[in-house]
Short mmCIF file of C-alpha atoms in Angstrom, two decimals:
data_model
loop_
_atom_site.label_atom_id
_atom_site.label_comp_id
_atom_site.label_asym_id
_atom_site.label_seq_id
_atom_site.Cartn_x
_atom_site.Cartn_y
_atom_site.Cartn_z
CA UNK A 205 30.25 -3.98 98.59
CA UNK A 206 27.50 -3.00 101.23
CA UNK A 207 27.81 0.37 103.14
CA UNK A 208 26.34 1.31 106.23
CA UNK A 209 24.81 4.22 105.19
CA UNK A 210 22.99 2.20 102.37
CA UNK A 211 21.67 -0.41 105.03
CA UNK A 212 20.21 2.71 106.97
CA UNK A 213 18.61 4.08 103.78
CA UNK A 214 17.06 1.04 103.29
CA UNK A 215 15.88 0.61 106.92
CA UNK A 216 13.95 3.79 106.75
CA UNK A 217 12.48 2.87 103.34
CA UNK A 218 11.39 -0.22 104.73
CA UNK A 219 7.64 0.99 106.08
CA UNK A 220 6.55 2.93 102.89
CA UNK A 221 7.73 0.13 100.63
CA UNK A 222 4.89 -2.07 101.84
CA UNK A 223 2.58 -0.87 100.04
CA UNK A 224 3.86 -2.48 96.84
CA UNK A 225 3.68 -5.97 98.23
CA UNK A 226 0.38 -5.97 98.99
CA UNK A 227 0.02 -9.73 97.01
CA UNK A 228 1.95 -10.71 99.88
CA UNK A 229 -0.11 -12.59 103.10
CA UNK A 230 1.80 -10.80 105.24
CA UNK A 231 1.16 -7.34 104.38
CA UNK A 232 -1.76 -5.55 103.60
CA UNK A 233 -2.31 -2.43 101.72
CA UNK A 234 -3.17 0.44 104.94
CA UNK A 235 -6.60 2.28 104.79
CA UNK A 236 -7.39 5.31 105.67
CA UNK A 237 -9.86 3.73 108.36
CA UNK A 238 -7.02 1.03 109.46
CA UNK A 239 -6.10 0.95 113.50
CA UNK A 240 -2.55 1.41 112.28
CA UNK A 241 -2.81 4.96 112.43
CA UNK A 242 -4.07 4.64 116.18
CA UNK A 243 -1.28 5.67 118.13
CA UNK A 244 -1.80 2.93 120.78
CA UNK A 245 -1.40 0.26 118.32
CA UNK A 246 2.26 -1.92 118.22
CA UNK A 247 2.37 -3.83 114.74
CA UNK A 248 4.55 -6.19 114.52
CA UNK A 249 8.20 -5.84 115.43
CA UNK A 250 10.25 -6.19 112.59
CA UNK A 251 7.35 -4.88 110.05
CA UNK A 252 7.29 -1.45 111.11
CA UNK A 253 10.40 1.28 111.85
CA UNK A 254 10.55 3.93 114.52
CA UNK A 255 11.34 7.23 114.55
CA UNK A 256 14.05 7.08 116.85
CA UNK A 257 15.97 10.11 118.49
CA UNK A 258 18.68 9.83 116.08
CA UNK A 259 16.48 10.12 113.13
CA UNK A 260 18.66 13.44 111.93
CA UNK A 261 21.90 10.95 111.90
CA UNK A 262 19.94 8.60 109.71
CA UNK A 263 18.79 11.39 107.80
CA UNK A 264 22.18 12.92 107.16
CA UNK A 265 23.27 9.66 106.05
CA UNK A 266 21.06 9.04 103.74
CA UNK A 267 21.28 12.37 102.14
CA UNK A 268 24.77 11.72 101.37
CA UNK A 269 23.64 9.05 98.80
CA UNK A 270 21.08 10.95 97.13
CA UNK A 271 18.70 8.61 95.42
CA UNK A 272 15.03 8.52 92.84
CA UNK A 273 13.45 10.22 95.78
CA UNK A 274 14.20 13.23 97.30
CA UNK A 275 12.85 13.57 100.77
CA UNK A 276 10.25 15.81 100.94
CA UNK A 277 9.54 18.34 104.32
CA UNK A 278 6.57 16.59 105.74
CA UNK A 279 4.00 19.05 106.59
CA UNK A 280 1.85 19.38 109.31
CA UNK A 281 -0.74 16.79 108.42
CA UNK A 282 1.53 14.35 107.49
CA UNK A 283 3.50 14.24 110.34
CA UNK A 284 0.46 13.39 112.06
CA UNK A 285 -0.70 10.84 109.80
CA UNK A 286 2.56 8.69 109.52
CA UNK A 287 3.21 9.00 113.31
CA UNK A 288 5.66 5.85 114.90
CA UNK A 289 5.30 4.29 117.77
CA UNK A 290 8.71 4.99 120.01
CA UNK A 291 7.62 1.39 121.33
CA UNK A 292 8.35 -0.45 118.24
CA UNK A 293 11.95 -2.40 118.05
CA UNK A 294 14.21 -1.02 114.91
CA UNK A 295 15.62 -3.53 112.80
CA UNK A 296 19.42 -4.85 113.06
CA UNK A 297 22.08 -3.69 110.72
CA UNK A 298 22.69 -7.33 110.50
CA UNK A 299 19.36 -7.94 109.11
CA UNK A 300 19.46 -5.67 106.45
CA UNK A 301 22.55 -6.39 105.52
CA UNK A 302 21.69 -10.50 105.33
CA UNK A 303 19.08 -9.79 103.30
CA UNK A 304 20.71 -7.36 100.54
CA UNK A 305 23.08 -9.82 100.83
CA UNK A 306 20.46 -12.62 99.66
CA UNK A 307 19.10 -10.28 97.04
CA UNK A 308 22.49 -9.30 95.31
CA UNK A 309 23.26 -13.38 95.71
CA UNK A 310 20.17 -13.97 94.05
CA UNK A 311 20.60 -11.88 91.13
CA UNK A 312 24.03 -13.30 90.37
CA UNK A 313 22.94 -16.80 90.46
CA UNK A 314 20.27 -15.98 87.47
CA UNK A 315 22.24 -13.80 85.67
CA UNK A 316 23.24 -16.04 82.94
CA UNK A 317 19.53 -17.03 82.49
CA UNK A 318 18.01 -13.83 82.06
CA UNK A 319 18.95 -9.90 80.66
CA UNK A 320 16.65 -8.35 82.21
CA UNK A 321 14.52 -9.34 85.46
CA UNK A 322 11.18 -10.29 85.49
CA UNK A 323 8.69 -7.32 85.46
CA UNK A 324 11.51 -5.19 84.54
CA UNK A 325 10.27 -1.72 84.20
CA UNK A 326 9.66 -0.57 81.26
CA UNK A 327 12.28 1.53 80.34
CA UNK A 328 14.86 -0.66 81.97
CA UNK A 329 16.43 -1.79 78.42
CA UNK A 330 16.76 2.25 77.23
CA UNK A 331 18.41 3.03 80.55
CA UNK A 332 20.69 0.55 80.14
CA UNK A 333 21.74 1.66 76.93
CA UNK A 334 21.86 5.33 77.48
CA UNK A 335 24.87 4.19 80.44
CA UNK A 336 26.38 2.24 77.89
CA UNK A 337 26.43 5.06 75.55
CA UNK A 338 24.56 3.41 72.49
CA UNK A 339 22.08 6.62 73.05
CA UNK A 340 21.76 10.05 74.14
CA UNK A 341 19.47 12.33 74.63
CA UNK A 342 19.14 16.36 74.02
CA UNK A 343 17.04 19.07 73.87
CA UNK A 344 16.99 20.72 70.33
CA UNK A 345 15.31 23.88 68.98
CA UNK A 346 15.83 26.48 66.35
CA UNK A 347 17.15 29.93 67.33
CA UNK A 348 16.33 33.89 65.76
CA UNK A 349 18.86 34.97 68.03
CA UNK A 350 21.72 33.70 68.08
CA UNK A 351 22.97 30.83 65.64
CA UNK A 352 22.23 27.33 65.13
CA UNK A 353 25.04 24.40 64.94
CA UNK A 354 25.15 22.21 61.87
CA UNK A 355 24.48 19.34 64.43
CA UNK A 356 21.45 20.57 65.78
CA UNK A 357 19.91 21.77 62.59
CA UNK A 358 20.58 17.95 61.08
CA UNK A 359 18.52 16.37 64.21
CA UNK A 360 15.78 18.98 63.99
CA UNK A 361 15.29 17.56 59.93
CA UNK A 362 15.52 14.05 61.46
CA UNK A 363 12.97 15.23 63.95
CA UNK A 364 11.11 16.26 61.30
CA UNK A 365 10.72 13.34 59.59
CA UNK A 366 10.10 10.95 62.29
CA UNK A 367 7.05 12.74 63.37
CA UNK A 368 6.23 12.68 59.69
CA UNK A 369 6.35 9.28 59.28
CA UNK A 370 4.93 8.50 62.64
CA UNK A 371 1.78 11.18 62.56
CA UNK A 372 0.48 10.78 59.04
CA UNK A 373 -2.62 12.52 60.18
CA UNK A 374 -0.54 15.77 60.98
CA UNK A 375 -0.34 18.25 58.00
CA UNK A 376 3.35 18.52 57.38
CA UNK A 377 3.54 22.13 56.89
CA UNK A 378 2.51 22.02 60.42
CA UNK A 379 4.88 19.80 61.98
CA UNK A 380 7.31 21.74 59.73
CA UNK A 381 5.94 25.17 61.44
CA UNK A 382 6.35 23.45 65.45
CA UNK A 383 9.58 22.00 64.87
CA UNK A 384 11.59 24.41 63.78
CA UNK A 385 9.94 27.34 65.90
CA UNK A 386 11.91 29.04 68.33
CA UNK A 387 9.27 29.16 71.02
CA UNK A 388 9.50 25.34 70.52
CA UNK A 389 12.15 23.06 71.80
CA UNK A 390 12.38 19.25 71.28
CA UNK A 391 14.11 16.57 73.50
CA UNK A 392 15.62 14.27 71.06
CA UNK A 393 16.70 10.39 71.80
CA UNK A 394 19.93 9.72 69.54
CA UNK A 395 21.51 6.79 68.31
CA UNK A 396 24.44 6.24 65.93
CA UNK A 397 23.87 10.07 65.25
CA UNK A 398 20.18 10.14 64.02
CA UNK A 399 17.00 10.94 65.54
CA UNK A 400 15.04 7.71 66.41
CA UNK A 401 12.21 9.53 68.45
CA UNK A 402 11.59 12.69 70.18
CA UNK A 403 8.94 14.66 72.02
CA UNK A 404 8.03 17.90 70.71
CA UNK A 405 7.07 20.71 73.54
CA UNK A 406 6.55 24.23 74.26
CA UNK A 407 6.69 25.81 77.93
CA UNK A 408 4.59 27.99 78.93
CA UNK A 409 6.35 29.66 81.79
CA UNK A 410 4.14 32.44 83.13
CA UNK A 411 1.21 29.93 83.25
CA UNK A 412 3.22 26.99 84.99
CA UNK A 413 3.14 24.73 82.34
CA UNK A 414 4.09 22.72 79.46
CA UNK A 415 2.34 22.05 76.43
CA UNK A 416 3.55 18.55 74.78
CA UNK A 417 2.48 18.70 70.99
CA UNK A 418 4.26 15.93 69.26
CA UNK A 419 5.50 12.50 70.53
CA UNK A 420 7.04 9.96 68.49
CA UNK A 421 9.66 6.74 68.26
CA UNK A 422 10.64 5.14 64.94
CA UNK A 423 8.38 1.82 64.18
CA UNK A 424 11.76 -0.57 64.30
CA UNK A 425 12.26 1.26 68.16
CA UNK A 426 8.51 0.82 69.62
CA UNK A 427 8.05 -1.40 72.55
CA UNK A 428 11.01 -1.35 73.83
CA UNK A 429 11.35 1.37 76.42
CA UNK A 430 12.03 4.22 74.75
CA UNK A 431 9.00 6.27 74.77
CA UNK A 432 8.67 5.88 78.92
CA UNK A 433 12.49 6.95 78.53
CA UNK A 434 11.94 10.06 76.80
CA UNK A 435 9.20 11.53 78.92
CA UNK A 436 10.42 10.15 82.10
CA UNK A 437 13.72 12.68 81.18
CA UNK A 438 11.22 15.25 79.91
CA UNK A 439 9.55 15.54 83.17
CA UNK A 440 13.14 15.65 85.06
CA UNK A 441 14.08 18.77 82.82
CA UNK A 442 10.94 20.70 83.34
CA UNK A 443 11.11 20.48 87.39
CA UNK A 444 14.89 21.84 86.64
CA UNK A 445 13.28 24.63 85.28
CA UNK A 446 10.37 24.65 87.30
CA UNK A 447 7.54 23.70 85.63
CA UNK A 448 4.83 20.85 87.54
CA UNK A 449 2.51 20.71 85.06
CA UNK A 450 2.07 18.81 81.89
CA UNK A 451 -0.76 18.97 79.32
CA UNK A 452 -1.56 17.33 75.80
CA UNK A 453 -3.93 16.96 73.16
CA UNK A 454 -4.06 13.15 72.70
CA UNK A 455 -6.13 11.48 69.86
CA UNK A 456 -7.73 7.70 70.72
CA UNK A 457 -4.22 5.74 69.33
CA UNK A 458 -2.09 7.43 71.92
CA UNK A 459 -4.22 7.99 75.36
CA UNK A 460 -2.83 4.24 76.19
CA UNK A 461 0.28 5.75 75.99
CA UNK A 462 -0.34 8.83 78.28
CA UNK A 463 -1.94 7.11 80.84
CA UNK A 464 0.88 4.55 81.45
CA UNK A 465 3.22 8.14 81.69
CA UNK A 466 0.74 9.55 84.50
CA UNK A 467 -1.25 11.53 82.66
CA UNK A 468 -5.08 11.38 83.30
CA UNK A 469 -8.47 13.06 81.54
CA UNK A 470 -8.89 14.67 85.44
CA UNK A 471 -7.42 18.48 84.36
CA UNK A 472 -6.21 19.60 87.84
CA UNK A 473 -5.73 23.17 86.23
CA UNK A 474 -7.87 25.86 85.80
CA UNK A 475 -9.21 26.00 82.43
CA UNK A 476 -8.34 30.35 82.52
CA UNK A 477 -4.39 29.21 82.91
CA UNK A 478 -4.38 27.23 79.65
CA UNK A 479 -7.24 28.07 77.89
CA UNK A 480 -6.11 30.31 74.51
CA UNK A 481 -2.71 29.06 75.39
CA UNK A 482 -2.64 26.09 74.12
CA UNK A 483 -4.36 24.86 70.54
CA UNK A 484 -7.51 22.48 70.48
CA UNK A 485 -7.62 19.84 68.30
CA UNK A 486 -10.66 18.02 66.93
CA UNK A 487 -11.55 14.73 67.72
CA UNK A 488 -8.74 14.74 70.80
CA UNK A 489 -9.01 14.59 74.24
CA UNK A 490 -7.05 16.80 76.81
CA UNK A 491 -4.78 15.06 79.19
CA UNK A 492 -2.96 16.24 82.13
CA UNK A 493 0.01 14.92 84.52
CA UNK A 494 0.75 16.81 87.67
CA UNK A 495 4.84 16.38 88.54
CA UNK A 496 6.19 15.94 91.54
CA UNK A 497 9.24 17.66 92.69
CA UNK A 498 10.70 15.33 94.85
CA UNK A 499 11.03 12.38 92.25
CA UNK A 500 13.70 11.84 89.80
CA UNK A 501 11.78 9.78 87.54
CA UNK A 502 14.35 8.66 85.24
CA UNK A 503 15.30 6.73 88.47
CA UNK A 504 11.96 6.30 90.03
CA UNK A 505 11.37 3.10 88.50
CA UNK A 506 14.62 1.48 89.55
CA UNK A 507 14.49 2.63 93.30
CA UNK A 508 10.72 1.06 93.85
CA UNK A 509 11.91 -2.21 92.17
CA UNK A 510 14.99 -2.09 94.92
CA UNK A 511 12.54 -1.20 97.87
CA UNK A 512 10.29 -4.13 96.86
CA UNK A 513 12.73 -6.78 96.83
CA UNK A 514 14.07 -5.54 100.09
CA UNK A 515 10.76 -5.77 101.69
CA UNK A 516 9.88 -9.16 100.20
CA UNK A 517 12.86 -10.48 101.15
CA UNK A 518 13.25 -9.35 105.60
CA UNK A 519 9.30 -10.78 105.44
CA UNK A 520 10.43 -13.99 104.24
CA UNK A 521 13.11 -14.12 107.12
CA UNK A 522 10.16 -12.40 109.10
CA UNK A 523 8.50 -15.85 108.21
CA UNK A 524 10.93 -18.05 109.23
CA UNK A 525 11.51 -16.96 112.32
CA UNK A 526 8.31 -16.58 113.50
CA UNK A 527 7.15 -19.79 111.62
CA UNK A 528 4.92 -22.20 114.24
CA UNK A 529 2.18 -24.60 113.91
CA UNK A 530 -0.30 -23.90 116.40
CA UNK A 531 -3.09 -27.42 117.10
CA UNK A 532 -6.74 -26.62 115.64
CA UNK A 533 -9.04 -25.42 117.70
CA UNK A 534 -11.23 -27.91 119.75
CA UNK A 535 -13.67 -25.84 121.60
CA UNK A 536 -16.29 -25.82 119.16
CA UNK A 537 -16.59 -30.25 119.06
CA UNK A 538 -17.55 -29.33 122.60
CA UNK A 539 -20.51 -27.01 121.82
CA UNK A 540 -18.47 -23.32 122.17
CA UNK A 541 -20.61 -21.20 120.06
CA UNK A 542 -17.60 -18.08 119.57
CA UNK A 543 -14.57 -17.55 121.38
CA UNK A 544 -12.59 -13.92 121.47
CA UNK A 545 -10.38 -13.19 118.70
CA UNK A 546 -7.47 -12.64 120.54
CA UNK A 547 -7.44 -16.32 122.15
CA UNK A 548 -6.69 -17.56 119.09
CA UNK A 549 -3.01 -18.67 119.19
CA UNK A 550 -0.55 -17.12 117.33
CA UNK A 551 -2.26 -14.02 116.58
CA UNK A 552 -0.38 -12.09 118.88
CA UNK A 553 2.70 -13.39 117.74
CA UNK A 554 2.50 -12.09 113.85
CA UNK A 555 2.05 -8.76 115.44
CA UNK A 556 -2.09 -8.79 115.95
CA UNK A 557 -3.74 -6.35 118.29
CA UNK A 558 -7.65 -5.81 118.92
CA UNK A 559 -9.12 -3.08 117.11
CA UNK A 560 -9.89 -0.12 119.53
CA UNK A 561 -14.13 0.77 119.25
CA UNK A 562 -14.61 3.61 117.58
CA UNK A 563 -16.24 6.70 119.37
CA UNK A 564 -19.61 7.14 118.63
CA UNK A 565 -19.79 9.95 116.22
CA UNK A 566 -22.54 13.10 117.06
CA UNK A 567 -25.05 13.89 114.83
CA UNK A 568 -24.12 16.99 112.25
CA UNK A 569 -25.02 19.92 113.15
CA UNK A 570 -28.78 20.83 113.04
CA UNK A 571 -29.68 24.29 111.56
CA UNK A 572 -28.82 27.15 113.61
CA UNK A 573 -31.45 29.29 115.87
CA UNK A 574 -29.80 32.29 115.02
CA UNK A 575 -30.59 32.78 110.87
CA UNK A 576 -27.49 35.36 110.13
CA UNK A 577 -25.41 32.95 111.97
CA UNK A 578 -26.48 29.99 109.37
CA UNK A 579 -26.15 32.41 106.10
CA UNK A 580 -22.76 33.20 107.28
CA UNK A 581 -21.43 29.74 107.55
CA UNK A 582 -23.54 28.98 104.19
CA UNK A 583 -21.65 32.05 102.72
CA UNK A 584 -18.16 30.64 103.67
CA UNK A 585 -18.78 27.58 101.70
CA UNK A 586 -20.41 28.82 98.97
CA UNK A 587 -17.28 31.38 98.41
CA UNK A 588 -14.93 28.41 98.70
CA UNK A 589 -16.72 26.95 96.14
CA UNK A 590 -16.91 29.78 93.94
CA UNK A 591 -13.30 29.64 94.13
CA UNK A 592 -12.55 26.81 93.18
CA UNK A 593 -10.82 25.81 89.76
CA UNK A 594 -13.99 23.64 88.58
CA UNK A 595 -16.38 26.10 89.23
CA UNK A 596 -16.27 28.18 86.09
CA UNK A 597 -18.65 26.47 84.26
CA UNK A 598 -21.19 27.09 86.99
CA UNK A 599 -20.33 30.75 88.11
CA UNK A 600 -23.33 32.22 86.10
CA UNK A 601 -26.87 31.24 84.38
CA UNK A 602 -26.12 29.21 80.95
CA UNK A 603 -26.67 31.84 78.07
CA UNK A 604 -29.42 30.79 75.78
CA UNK A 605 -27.56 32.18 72.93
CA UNK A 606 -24.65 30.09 73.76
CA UNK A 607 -26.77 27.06 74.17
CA UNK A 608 -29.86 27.53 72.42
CA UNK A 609 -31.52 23.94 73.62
CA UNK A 610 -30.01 23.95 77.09
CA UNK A 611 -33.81 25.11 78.58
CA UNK A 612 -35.53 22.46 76.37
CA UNK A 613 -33.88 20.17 78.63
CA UNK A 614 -33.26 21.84 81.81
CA UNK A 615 -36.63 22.83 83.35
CA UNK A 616 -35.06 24.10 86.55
CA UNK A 617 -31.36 25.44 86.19
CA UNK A 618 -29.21 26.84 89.06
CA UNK A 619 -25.71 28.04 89.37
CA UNK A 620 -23.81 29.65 92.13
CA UNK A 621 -24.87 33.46 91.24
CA UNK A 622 -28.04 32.99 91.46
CA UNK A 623 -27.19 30.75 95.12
CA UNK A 624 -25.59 33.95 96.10
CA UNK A 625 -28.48 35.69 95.44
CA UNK A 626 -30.72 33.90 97.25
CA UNK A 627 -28.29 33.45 100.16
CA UNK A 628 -28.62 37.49 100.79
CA UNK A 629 -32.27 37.13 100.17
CA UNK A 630 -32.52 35.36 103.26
CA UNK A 631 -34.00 32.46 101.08
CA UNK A 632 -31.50 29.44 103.24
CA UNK A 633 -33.49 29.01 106.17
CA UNK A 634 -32.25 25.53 106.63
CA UNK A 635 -29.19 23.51 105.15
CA UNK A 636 -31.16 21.07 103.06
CA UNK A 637 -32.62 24.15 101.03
CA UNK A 638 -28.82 25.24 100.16
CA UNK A 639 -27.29 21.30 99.80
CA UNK A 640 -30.84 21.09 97.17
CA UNK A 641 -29.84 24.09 94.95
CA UNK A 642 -26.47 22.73 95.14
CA UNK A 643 -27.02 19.41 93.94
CA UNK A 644 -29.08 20.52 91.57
CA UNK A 645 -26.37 22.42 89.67
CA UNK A 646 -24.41 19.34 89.11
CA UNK A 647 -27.41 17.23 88.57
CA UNK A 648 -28.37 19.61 85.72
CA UNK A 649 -24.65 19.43 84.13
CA UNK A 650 -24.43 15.50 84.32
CA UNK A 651 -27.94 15.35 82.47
CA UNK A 652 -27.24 18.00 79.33
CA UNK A 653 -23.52 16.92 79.43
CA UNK A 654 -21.80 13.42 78.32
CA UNK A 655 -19.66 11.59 80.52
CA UNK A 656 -16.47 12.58 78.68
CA UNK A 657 -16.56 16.29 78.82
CA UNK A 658 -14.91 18.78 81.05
CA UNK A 659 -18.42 20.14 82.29
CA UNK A 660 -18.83 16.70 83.51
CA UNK A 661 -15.76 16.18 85.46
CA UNK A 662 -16.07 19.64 86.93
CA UNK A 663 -19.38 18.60 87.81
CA UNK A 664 -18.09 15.70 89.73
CA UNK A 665 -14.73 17.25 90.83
CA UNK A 666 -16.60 20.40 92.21
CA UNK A 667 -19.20 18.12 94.33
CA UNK A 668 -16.80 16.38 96.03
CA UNK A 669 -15.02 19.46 97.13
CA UNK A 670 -18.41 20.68 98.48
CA UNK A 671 -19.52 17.38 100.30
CA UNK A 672 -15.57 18.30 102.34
CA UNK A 673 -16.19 21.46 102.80
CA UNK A 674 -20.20 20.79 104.40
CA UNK A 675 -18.61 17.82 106.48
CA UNK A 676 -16.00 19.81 107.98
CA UNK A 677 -18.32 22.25 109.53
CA UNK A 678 -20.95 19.28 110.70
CA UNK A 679 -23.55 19.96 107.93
CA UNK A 680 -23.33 16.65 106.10
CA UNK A 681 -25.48 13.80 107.08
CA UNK A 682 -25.27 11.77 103.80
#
């Protein structure tokens, strides 16, 4: 049965969703450049919702069913950038409702052709059997200080050998060492009372994170679901406890893997938090995944997929209602070179507007008469950028004894204490001379350094913060 309050969640849903129907004609994915952040443009009327006076009502509603996504407290930049028009017409209850209707219709009609739906995500077949009961899940771990059930001492052995069998690269006095340490916990996926996969992890709670060291499933379980299952519960228990930060050693067989749970090679945290935490392994590469508090991601999956049928379906009754063949064009027979845009018919009526000119931009700001007043403002930005969490690699000259052949190669190094240097020196007389030195620190690092190292995506990381922080006080021209 429909509720009201569920056709109201939907309704506010209904803007954000678009972006994952972008293969769809009548939507397009938004730019940050797009005149749909304008405030005097009106999309169309049923594509976009308003922010009525009410919204706290709606709001209230909606929190009543809490969902995958908890509503974040926009702050003050995103207020402004997802600001609604109090122009544009809300959609009905009744056309919500007629098209939930359709979906849930739908969905019975091919029920007895298909399990699953197509594109199902990926864990759809583990969730379905963890709320039928044919698995569970737990989080395991030896004890000094107080005692350890029979139960939980069996599933830590079963643990034990899954990783075993499923790492033969790992020494097994090692696993053996991890496993069963009481620093170390493991969240364990159970069924018919034995361990059939598990991910092995250690938190780290004065630094802010979590250090995953193993991650397995049973060969007979693999590609079904359950790995995606298993972290996607790992990450819910670690914002319980308040930890936003993952990070793993992965070796070449299981990046795949990692990148399809979020994680990425980019290591948004400073190298000081983890480094000497954590152990580094030979031959891997160091992965990271950021977590976001507002998502329950055991659910995540299942709320998009509801969103984007939604969507898809009030544009297809979008469609039909404002469905009209317009006659061709006949100006140009008669020698018309170009006609405006917005006399071509129908435009306006699938919610077209002409894009407002954008104001001519002024020049960046030319170096300053007054030389103190330059070094200061080149000061500010070079102790942003000193702060930074990719700027330790480039805080100080590269020690020869560290890197006897880095001079062979680099014939004219720089890093940001010797920029500081020169800044008090007086040596900055104009911005190019400080964007130069700049560039030539992370010119230097991409040379000496391959592609896959952390110097090199500090390198890049650390320029693009410094490009934002020129253009922000007019001294980018690039």
């Amino acid at each position: 049965m429909l509720l009201k309050h569920e056709v109201i969640k939907w309704k506010r849903i209904y803007f954000f969703s678009n972006l994952f129907c972008c293969n769809l004609h009548t939507l397009q994915v938004i730019n940050e450049e797009s005149p749909i952040w304008d405030a005097s443009y009106k999309p169309a009327v049923s594509l976009l919702l308003q922010r009525s006076a009410n919204s706290k009502r709606v709001h209230d509603a909606a929190s009543a069913q809490q969902n995958a996504v908890r509503r974040p407290i926009a702050d003050g930049s995103q207020a402004k950038k997802y600001k609604y028009s109090s122009e544009v017409e809300d959609l009905s209850n009744e056309v919500v409702l007629q098209a939930m209707r359709n979906i849930n219709d739908s969905k019975n009609s091919r029920s007895s052709e298909v399990v699953f739906p197509v594109n199902a995500p990926r864990d759809e077949a583990a969730k379905t059997k963890e709320s039928r009961g044919e698995i569970e899940l737990h989080i395991v771990g030896n004890s000094l200080s107080h005692p350890v059930s029979k139960q939980s001492m069996l599933w830590l052995l079963g643990l034990h050998s899954v990783f075993a069998h499923q790492l033969p690269g790992m020494p097994r006095d090692y696993i053996s060492q991890l496993v069963f340490d009481p620093k170390h916990k493991t969240l364990a996926l159970i069924e018919e009372g034995r361990p059939i996969g598990g991910i092995c992890f250690r938190t780290f709670a004065t630094q802010g994170f979590t250090e995953i060291v193993f991650c397995a499933v049973t060969g007979d379980k693999q590609v079904k679901g359950y790995g995606t299952h298993l972290m996607n519960h790992l990450k819910d228990y670690s914002i319980q406890q308040g930890t936003k930060h993952f990070l793993t050693y992965a070796d070449e067989f299981a990046i795949g893997y990692f990148k399809k749970q979020g994680f990425s090679k980019d290591i948004k945290v400073a190298r000081p938090i983890y480094a000497g935490y954590i152990k580094e392994y030979e031959g891997a590469t160091l992965m990271h995944c950021e977590l976001h508090p507002s998502i329950v991601y055991t659910q995540f999956s299942s709320v998009i997929r509801r969103q984007k049928d939604i969507v898809k379906e009030l544009i297809a009754q979008r469609q039909q209602e404002v469905q009209k063949i317009h006659p061709g064009l006949t100006c140009f027979k008669e020698g018309v070179r170009s006609i405006p845009v917005e006399s071509i018919p129908g435009l306006r009526e699938v919610g077209w507007r002409p894009i407002a000119r954008a104001q001519r931009q002024a020049r960046p700001l030319e170096e300053s008469a007054d030389p103190d007043k330059l070094a200061q403002t080149l000061a500010t930005v070079l102790v942003a950028v000193r702060q930074h969490s990719a700027a330790w690699p480039f805080q100080k000259p590269v020690s020869q004894a560290d890197v006897p052949d880095y001079y062979d190669h680099i014939k004219y190094p720089m890093d940001l204490k010797t920029m500081g240097e020169r800044l008090k020196r007086g040596y900055y007389v104009t911005r190019r001379l400080f964007m130069a030195d700049m560039a030539r620190i992370f010119t230097n690092c991409r040379f000496y350094n391959l592609p896959e190292t952390e110097y090199y995506r500090c390198a890049n990381t650390l320029e693009r913060y410094f490009q934002t922080k020129m253009k922000e006080i007019g001294l980018w021209d690039k």
